[in-house]
XYZ file of N, CA, C and O in Angstrom:
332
model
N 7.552 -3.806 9.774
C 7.640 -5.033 10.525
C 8.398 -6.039 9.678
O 7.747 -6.430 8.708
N 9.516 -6.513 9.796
C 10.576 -7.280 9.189
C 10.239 -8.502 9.509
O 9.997 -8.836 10.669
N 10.195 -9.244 8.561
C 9.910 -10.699 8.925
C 11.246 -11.883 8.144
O 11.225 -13.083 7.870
N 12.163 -10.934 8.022
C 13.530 -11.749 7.418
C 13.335 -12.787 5.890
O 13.010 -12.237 4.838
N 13.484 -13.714 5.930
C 13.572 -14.535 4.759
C 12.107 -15.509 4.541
O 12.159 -16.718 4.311
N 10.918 -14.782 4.656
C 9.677 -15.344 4.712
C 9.316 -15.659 3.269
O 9.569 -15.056 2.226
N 8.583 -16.893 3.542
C 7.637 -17.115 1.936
C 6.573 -16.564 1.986
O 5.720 -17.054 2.725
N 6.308 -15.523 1.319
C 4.480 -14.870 1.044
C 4.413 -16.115 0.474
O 5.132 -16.929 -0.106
N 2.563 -15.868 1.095
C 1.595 -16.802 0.493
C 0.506 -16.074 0.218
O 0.643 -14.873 0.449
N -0.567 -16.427 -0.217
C -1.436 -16.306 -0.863
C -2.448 -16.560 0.240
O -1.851 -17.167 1.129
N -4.229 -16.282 0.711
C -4.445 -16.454 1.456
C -6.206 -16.141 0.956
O -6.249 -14.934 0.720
N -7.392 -16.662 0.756
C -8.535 -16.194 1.024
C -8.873 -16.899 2.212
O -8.929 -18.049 2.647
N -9.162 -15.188 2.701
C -10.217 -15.511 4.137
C -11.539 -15.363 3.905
O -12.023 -14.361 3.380
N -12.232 -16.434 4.317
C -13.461 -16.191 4.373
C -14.283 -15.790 5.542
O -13.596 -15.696 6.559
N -16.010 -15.426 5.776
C -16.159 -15.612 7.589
C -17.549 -16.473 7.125
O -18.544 -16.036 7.704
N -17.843 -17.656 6.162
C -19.042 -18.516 6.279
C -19.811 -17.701 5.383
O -19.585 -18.150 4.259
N -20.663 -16.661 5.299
C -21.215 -15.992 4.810
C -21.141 -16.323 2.860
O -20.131 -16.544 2.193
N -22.369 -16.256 2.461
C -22.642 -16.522 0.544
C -23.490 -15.296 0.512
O -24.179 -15.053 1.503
N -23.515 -14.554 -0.444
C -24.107 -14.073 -1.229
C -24.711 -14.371 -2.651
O -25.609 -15.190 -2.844
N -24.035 -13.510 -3.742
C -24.414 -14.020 -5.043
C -23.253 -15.420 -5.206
O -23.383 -16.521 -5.739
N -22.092 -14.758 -4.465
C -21.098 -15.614 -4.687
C -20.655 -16.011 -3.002
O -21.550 -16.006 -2.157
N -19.169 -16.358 -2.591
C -18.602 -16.370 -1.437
C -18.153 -15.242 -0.980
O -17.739 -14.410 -1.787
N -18.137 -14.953 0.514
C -18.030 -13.465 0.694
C -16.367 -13.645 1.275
O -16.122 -14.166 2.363
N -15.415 -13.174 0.443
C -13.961 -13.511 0.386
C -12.775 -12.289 0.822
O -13.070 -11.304 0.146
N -11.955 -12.077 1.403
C -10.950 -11.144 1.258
C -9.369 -11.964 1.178
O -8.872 -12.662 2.062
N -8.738 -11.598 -0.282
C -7.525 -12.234 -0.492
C -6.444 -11.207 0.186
O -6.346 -9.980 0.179
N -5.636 -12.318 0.807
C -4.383 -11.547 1.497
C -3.001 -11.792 1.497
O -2.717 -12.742 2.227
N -2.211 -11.364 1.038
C -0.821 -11.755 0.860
C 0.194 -11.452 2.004
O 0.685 -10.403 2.422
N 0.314 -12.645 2.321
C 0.923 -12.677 3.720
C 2.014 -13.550 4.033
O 2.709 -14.053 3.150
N 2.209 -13.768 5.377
C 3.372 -15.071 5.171
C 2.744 -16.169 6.596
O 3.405 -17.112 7.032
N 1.390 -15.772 7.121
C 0.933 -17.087 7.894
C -0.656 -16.783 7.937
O -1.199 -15.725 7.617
N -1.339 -18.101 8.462
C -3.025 -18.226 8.267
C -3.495 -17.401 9.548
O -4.703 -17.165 9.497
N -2.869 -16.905 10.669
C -3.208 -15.879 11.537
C -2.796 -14.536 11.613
O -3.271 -13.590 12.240
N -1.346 -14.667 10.488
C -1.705 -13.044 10.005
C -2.999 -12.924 8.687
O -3.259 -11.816 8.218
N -3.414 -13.643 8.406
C -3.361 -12.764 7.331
C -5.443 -12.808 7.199
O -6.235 -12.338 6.383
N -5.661 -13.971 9.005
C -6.889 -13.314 9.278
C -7.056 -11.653 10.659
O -8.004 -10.945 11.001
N -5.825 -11.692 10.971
C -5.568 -10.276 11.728
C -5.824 -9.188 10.449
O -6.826 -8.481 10.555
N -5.033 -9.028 9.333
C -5.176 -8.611 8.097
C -6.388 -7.888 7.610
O -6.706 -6.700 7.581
N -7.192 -9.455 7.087
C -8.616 -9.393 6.438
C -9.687 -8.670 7.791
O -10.540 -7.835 7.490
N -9.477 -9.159 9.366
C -10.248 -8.778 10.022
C -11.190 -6.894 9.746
O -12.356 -6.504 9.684
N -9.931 -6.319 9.669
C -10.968 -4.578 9.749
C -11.447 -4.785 8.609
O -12.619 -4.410 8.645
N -11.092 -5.324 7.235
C -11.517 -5.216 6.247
C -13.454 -5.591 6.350
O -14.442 -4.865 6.230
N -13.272 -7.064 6.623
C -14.853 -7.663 7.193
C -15.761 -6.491 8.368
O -16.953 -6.361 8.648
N -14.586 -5.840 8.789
C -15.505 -4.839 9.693
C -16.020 -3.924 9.380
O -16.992 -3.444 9.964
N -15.427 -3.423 8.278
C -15.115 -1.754 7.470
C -16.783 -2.781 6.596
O -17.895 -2.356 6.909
N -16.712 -3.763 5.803
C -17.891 -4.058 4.942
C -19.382 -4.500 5.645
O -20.422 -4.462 4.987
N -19.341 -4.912 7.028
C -20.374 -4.805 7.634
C -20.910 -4.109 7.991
O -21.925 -4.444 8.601
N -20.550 -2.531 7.834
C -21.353 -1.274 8.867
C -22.203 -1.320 7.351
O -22.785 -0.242 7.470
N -22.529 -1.703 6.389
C -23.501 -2.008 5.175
C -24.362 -2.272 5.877
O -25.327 -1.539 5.659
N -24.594 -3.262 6.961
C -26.144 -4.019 7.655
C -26.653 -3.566 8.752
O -25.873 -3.323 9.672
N -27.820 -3.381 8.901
C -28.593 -2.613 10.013
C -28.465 -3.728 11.240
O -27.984 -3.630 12.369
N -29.011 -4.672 10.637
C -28.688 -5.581 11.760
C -28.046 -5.469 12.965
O -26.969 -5.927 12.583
N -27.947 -5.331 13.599
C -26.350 -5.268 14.734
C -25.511 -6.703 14.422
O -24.471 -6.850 13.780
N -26.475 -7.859 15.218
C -25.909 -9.571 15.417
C -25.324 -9.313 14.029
O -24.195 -8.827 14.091
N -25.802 -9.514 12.758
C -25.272 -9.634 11.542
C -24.351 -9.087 11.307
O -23.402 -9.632 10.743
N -24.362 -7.265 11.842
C -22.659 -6.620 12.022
C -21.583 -7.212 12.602
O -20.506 -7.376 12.031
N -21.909 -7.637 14.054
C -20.818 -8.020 14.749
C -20.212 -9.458 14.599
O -19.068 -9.817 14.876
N -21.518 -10.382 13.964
C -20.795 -11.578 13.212
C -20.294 -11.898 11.946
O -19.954 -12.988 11.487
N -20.302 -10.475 11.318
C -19.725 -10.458 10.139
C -18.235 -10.793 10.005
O -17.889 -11.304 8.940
N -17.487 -10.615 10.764
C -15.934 -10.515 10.782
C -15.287 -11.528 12.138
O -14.088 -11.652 12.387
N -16.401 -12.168 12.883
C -16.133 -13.109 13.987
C -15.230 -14.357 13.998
O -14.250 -14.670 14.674
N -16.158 -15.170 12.651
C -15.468 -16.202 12.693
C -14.996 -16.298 11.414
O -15.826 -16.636 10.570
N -13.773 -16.067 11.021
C -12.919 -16.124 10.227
C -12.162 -17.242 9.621
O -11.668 -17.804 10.599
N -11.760 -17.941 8.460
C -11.325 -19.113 8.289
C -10.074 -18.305 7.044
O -10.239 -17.312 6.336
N -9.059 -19.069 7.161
C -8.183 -18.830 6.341
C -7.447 -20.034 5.277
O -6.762 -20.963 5.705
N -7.750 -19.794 3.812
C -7.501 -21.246 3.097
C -6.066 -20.653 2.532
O -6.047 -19.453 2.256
N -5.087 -21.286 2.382
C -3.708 -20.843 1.428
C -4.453 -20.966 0.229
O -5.511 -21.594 0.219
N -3.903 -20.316 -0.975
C -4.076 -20.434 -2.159
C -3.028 -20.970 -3.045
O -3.193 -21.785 -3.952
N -1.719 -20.308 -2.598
C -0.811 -20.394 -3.560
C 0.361 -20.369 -2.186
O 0.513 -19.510 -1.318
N 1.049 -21.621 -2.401
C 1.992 -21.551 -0.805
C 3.353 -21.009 -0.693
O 4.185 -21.047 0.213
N 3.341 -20.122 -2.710
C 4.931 -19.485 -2.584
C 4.515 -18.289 -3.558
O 4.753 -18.562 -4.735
N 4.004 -17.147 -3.371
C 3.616 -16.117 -4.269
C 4.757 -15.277 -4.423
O 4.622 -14.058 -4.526
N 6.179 -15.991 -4.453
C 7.304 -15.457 -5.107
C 7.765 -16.384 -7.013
O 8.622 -16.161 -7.868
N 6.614 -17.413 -6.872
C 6.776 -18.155 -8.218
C 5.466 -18.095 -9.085
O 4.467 -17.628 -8.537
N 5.388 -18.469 -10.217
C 4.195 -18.068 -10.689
C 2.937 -18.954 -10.147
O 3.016 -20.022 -9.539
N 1.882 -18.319 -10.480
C 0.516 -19.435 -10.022
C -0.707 -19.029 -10.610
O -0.887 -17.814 -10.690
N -1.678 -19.870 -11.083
C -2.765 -19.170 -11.516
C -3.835 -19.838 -10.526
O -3.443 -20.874 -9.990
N -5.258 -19.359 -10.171
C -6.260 -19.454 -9.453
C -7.205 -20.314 -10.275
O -7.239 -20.315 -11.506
N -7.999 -21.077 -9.440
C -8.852 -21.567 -10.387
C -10.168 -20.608 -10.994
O -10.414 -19.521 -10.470
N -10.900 -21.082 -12.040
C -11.546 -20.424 -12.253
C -12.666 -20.266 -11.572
O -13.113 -21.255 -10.990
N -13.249 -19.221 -11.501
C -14.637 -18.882 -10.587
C -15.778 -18.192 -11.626
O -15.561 -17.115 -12.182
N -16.687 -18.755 -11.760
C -18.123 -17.481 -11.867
C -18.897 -16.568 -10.789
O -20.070 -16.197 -10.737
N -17.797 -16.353 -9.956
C -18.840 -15.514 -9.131
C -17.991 -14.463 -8.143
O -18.595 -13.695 -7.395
């Protein structure tokens, strides 16, 4: 899928959800609705973990997408995290 002269970006999606830490999937992409199309099976593929059903199927529902880095063709570092 050719997307011509695009800027990758940088991208954690989150879907609300904390654990020990934030429950996150980083995606390198070039917009905030690809790159929760992207993360989506991923959140799906990690919820069949919960018996729950509701908790399965809202695992990957509501999705939020933050840029990180708005040109991941130049350098960048992340902030730091403990978790």
């Amino acid at each position: 899928e050719g997307h011509g002269a695009v800027t990758w970006k940088l991208y954690k999606v989150t879907n609300g959800y904390v654990g020990e830490s934030e429950v996150r999937c980083l995606v390198l992409t070039y917009s905030a609705p690809a790159a929760i199309r992207l993360a989506r099976p991923k959140f799906e593929a990690a919820a069949e973990k919960f018996s729950d059903e509701k908790k399965r199927a809202d695992y990957a529902k509501n999705l939020f997408a933050e840029v990180l880095c708005e040109d991941a063709g130049e350098e960048w570092a992340g902030e730091v995290t403990d978790g």
